[in-house]
CSV table of C-alpha atoms in Angstrom, one decimal:
chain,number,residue,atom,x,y,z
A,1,UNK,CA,-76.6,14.9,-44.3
A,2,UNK,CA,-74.1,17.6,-44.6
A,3,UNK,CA,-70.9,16.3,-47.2
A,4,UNK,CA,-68.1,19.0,-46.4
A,5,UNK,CA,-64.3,18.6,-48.3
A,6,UNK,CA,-61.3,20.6,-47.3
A,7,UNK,CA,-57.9,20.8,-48.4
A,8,UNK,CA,-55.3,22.8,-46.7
A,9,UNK,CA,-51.8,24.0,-45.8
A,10,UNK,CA,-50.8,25.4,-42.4
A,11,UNK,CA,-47.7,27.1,-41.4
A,12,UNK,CA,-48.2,27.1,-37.9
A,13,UNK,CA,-48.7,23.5,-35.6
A,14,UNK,CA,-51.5,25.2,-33.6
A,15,UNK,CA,-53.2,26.0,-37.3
A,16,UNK,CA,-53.0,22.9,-38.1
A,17,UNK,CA,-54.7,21.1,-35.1
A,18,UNK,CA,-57.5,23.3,-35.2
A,19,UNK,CA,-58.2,21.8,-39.1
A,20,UNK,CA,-60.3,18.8,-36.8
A,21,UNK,CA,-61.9,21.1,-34.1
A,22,UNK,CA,-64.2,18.1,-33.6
A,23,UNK,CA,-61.0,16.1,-31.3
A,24,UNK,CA,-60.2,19.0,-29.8
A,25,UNK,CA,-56.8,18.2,-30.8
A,26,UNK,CA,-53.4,20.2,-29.4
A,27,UNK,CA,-50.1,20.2,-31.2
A,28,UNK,CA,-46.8,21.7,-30.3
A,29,UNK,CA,-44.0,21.2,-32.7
A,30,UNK,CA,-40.7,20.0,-31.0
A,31,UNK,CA,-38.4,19.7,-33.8
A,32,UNK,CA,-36.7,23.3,-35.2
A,33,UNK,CA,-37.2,24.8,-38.9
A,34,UNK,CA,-40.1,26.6,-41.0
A,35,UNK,CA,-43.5,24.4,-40.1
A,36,UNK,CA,-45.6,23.1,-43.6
A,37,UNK,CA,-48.2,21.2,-43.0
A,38,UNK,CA,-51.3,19.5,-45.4
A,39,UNK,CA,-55.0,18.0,-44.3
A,40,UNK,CA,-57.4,16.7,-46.2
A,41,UNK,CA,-61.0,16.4,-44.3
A,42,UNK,CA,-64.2,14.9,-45.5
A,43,UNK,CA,-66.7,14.8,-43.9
A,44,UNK,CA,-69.9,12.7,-43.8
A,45,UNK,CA,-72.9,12.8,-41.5
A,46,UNK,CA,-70.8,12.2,-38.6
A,47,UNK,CA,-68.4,10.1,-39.8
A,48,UNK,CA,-64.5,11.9,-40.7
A,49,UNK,CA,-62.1,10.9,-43.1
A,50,UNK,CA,-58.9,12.8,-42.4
A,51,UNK,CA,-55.4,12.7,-44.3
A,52,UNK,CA,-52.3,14.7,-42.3
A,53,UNK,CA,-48.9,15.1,-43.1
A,54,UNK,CA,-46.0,17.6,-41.4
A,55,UNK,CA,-42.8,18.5,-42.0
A,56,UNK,CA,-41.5,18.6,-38.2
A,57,UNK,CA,-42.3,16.3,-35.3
A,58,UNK,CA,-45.6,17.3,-33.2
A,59,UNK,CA,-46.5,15.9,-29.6
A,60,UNK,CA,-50.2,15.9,-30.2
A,61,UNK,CA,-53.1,15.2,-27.7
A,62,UNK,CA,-57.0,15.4,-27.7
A,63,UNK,CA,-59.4,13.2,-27.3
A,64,UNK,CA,-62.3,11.5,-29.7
A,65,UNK,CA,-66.1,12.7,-29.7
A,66,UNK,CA,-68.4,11.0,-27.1
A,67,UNK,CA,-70.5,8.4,-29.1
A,68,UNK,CA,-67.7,7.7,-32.0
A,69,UNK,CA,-64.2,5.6,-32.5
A,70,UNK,CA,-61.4,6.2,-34.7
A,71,UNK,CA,-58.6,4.4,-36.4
A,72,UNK,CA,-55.0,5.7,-38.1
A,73,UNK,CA,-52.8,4.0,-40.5
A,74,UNK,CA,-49.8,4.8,-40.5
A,75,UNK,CA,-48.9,5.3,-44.8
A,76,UNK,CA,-45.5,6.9,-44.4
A,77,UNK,CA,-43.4,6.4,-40.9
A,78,UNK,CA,-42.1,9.5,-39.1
A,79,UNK,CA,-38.6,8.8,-37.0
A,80,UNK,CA,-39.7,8.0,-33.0
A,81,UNK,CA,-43.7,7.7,-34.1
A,82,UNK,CA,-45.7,6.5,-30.9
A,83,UNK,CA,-49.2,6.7,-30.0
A,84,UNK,CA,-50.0,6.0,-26.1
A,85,UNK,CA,-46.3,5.2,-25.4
A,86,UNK,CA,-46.3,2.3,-28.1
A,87,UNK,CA,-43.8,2.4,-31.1
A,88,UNK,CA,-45.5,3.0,-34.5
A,89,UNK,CA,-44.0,2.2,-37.9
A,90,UNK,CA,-45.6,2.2,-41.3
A,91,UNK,CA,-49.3,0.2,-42.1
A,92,UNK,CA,-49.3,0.5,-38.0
A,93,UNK,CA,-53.0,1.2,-36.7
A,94,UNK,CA,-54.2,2.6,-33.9
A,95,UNK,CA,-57.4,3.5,-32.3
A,96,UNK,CA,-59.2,5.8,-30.0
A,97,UNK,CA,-62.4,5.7,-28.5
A,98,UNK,CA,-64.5,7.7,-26.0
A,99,UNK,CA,-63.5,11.3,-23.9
A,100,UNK,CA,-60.1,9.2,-22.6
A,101,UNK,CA,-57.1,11.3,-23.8
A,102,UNK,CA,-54.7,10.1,-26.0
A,103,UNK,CA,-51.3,11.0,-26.4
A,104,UNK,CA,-49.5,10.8,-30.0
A,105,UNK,CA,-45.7,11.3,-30.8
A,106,UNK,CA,-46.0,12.4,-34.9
A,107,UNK,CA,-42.4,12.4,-36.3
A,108,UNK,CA,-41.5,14.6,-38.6
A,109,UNK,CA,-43.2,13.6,-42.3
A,110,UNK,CA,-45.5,10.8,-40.9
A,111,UNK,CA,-48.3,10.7,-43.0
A,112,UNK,CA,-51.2,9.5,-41.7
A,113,UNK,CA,-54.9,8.8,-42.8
A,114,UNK,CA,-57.5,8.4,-39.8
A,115,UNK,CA,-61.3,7.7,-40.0
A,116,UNK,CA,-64.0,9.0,-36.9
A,117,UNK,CA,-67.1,6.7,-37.3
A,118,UNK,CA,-70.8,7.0,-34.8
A,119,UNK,CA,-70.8,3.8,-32.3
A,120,UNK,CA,-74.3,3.2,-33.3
A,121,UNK,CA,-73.3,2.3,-36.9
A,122,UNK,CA,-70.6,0.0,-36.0
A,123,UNK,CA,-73.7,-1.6,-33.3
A,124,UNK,CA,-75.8,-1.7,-36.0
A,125,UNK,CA,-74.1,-3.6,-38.4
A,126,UNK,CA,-72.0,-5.7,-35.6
A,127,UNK,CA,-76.0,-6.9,-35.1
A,128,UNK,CA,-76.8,-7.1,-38.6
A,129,UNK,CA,-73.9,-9.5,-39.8
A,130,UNK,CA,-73.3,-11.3,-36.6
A,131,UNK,CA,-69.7,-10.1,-35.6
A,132,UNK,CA,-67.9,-10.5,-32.5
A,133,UNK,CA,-67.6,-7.1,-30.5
A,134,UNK,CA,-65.0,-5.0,-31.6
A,135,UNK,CA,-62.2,-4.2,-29.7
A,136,UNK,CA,-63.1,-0.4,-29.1
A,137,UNK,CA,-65.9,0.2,-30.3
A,138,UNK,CA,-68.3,-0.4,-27.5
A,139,UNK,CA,-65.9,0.1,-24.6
A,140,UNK,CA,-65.8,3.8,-23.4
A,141,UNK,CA,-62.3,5.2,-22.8
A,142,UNK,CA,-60.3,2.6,-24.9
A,143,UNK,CA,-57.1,3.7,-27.2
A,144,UNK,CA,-54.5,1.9,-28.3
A,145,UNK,CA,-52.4,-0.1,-31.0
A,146,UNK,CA,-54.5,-2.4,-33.0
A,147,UNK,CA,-53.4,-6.2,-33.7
A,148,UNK,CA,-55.3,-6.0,-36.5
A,149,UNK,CA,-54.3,-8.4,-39.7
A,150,UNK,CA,-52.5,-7.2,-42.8
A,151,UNK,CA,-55.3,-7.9,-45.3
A,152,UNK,CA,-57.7,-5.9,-43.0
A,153,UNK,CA,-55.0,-3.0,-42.7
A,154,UNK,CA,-54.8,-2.7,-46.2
A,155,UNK,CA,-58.4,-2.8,-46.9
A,156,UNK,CA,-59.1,0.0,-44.8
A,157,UNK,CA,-56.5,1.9,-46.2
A,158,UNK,CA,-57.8,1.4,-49.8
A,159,UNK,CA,-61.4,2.7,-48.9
A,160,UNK,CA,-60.1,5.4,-47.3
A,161,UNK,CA,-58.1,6.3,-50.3
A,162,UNK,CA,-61.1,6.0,-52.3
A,163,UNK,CA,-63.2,7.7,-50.1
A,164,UNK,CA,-60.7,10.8,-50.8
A,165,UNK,CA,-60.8,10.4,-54.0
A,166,UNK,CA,-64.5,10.4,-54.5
A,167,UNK,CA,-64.5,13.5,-53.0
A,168,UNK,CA,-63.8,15.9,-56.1
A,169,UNK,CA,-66.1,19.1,-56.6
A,170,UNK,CA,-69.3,17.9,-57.5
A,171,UNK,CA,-68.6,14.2,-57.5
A,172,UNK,CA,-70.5,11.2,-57.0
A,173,UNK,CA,-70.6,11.2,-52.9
A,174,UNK,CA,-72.3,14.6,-52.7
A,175,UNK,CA,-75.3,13.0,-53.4
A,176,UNK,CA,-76.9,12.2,-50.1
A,177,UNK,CA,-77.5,8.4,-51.0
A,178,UNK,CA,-74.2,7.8,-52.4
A,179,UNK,CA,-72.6,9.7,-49.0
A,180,UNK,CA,-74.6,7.5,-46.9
A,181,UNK,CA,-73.6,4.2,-48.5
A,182,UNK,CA,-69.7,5.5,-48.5
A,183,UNK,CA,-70.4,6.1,-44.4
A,184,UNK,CA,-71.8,2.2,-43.9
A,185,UNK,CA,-68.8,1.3,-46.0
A,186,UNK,CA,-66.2,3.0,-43.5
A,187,UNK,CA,-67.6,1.7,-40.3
A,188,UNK,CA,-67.7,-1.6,-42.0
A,189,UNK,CA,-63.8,-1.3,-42.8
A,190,UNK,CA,-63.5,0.0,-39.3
A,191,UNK,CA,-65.3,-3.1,-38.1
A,192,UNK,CA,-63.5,-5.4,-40.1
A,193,UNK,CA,-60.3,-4.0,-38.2
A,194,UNK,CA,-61.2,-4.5,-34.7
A,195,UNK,CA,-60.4,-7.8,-34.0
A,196,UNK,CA,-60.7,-9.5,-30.7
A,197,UNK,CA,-57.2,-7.8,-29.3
A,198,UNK,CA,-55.9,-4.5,-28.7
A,199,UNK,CA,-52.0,-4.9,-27.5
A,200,UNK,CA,-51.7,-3.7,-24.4
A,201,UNK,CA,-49.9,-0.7,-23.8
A,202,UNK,CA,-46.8,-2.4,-22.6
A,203,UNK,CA,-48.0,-3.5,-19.2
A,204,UNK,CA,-49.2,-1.5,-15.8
A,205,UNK,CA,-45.8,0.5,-15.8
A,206,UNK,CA,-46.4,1.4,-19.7
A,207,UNK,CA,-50.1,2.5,-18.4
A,208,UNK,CA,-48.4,4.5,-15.0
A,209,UNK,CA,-46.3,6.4,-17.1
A,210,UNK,CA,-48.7,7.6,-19.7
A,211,UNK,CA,-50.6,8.0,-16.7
A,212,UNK,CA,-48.1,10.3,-15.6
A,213,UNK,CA,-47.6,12.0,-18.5
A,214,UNK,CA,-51.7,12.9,-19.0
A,215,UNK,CA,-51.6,14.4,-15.5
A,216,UNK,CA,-48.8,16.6,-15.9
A,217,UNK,CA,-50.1,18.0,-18.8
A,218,UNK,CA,-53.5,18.5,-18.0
A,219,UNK,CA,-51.7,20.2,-15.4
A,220,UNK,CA,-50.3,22.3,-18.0
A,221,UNK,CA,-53.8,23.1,-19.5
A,222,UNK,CA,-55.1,24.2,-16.5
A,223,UNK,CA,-52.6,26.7,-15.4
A,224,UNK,CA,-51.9,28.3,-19.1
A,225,UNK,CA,-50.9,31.4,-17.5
A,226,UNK,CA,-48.6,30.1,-14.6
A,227,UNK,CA,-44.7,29.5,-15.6
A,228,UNK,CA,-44.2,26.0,-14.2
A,229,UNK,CA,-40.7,23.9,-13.5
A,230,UNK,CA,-40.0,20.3,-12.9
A,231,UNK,CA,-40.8,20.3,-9.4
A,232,UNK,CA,-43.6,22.0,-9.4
A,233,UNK,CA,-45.5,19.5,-11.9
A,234,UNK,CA,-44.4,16.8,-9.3
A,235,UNK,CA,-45.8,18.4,-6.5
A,236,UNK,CA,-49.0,18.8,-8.3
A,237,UNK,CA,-49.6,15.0,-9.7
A,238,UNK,CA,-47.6,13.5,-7.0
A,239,UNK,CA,-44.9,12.0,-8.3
A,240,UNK,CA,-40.9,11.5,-8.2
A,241,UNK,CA,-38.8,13.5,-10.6
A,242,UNK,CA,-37.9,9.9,-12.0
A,243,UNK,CA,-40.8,9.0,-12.4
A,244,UNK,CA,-41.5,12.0,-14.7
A,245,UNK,CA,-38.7,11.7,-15.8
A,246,UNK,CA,-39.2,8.0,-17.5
A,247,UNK,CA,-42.5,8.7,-18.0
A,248,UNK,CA,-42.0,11.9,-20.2
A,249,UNK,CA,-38.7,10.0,-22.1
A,250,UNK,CA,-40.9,6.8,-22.8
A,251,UNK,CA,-44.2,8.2,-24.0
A,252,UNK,CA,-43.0,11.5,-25.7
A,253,UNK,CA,-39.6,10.6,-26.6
A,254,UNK,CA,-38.8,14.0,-24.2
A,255,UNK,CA,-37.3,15.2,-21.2
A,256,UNK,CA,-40.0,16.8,-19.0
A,257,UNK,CA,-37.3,20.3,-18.9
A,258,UNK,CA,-37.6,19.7,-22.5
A,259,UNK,CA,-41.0,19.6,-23.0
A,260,UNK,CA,-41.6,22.4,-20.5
A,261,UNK,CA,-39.2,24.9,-22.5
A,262,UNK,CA,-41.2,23.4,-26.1
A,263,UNK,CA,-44.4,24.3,-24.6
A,264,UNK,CA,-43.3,27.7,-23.5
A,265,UNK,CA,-42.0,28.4,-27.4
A,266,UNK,CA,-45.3,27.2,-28.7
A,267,UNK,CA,-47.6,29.2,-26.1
A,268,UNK,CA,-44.8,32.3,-27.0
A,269,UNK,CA,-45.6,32.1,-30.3
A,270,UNK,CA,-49.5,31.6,-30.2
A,271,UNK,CA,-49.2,35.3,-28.5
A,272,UNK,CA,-46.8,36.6,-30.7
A,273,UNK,CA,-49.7,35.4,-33.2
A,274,UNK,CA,-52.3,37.4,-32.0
A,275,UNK,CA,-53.3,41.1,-32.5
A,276,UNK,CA,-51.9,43.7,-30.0
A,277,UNK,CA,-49.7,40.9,-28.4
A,278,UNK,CA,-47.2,43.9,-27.3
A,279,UNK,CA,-43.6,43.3,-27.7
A,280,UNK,CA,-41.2,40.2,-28.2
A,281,UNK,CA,-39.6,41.5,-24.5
A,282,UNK,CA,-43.2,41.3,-23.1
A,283,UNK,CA,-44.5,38.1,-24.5
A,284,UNK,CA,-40.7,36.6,-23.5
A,285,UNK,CA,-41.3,37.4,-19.8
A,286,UNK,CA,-44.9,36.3,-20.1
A,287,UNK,CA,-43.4,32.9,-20.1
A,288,UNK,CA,-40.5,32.5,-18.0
A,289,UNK,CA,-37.8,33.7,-20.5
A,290,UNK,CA,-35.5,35.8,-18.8
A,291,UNK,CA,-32.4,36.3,-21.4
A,292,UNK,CA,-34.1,37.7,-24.6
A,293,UNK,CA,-31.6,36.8,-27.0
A,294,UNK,CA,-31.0,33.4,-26.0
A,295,UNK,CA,-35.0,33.3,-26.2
A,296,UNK,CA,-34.6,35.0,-29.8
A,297,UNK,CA,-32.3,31.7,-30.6
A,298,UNK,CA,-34.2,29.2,-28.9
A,299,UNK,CA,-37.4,30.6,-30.8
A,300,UNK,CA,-35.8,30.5,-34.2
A,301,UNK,CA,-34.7,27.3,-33.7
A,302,UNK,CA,-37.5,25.6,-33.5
A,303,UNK,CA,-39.5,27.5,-35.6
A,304,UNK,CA,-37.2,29.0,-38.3
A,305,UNK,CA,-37.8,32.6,-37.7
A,306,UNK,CA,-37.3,35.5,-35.3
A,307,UNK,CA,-40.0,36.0,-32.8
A,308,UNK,CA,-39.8,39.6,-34.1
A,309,UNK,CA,-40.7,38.5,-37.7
A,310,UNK,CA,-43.7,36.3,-36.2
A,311,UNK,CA,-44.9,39.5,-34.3
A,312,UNK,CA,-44.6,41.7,-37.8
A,313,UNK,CA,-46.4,38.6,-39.8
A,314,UNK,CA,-49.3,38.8,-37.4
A,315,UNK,CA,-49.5,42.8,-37.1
């Protein structure tokens, strides 16, 4: 059973998704300054503990690994937090299960500690000890804002704090045995926090508009290479700028025009980030920036430095 510890810093958002390949999580940051970010990742077996924290807000998306379900508490609150369109504030939990997309609104310094546990242990010991079915865990597709109680909330984030702790060089979980009995441990918490309800995500329009707002993005995605305006993205998912409009205001506390220029600044600077990216007047164009300096400003902005200095950094 492999036991694996990390510790981190990132100073770029798409650095610091790509610290849990295994979601196949995508951030882009939305709020300006220098980016610092910290994870903490333990794995074992299958089963993830993760701790994240960042110093700007991030509109995050990905989706959790066929065959397991996680949960996030919510230890410190960032301003605006949502996950699937609903508000989140500190000791708040939320949950994701099967290849459904989620859709997360991080504000700036939320800390957050998540655990990724197999199905089959959860089924296993729902069998062993008689418990009702869990909320997520054995319905495919399912995210959302747990109703779970405080005692239960607080539980889970004490094991996971221990579970952190126990992973020092050369401590006690290394050992295979030990690991193992820490994994039972967490699906058990995760168990224990699955009770009979998951709060709906406001209602059918709540669901429509994150609805919405997973269509025009994977819309995004698929065109990575195509400059895209408002109306395009509702010709494509077939719905009234309004509509968008809501949607994207509700669910990612952002204007669609807004998120379309954040994305562009985050795509700008992945390219800036790469070797032989050419210059800041070519990667500009690439994406739809026509007036360099105001592209210059906008960049820095948001991620406290020229494009120019990102494209010597990377060099």
């Amino acid at each position: 059973m492999p036991f694996v510890y990390q510790h981190s810093r990132s100073s770029d958002a798409s650095q610091h998704a790509s610290s849990v390949q295994e979601w196949n999580q995508r951030y882009e940051q939305v709020s300006g300054g220098h980016f610092c970010g910290r994870f903490e990742r333990l794995q074992l077996g299958r089963t993830l503990v993760l701790r994240e924290t960042a110093n700007r807000t991030l509109v995050q998306s990905g989706h959790v690994c066929t065959g397991m379900v996680a949960i996030g508490v919510v230890r410190r609150a960032g301003e605006g937090g949502r996950f699937c369109g609903t508000e989140l504030g500190r000791g708040s939990m939320f949950g994701a299960a099967g290849d459904s997309e989620f859709q997360f609104f991080a504000g700036a310094d939320m800390e957050l500690d998540a655990v990724s546990v197999p199905l089959a242990d959860l089924e296993m010991l729902r069998t062993t000890m008689d418990e009702p079915e869990p909320a997520l865990g054995l319905r495919p597709a399912r995210h959302g804002v747990l109703e779970a109680g405080s005692a239960s909330a607080a539980a889970l984030g004490v094991m996971l704090d221990h579970a952190l702790a126990a992973a020092a060089p050369a401590g006690a979980t290394a050992h295979p045995h030990a690991a193992r009995m820490l994994e039972l441990a967490l699906a058990d918490a995760v168990l224990q926090c699955q009770g009979p309800a998951v709060k709906a995500h406001g209602g059918r329009g709540a669901f429509n508009k994150q609805r919405i707002v997973a269509a025009a993005r994977a819309y995004m995605e698929q065109h990575p290479d195509a400059v895209l305006a408002v109306p395009d993205l509702c010709k494509a998912i077939g719905a009234s700028r309004r509509a968008l409009q809501y949607a994207f205001e509700e669910v990612l506390q952002v204007s669609p025009v807004t998120y379309l220029r954040l994305m562009r600044l985050n795509r700008a600077r992945a390219d800036l980030l790469q070797p032989h990216a050419g210059s800041v007047g070519d990667v500009a164009a690439r994406w739809g920036f026509w007036h360099l300096s105001r592209f210059a400003a906008e960049y820095k902005a948001l991620f406290g430095e020229l494009p120019s200095a990102t494209l010597q950094r990377a060099g």
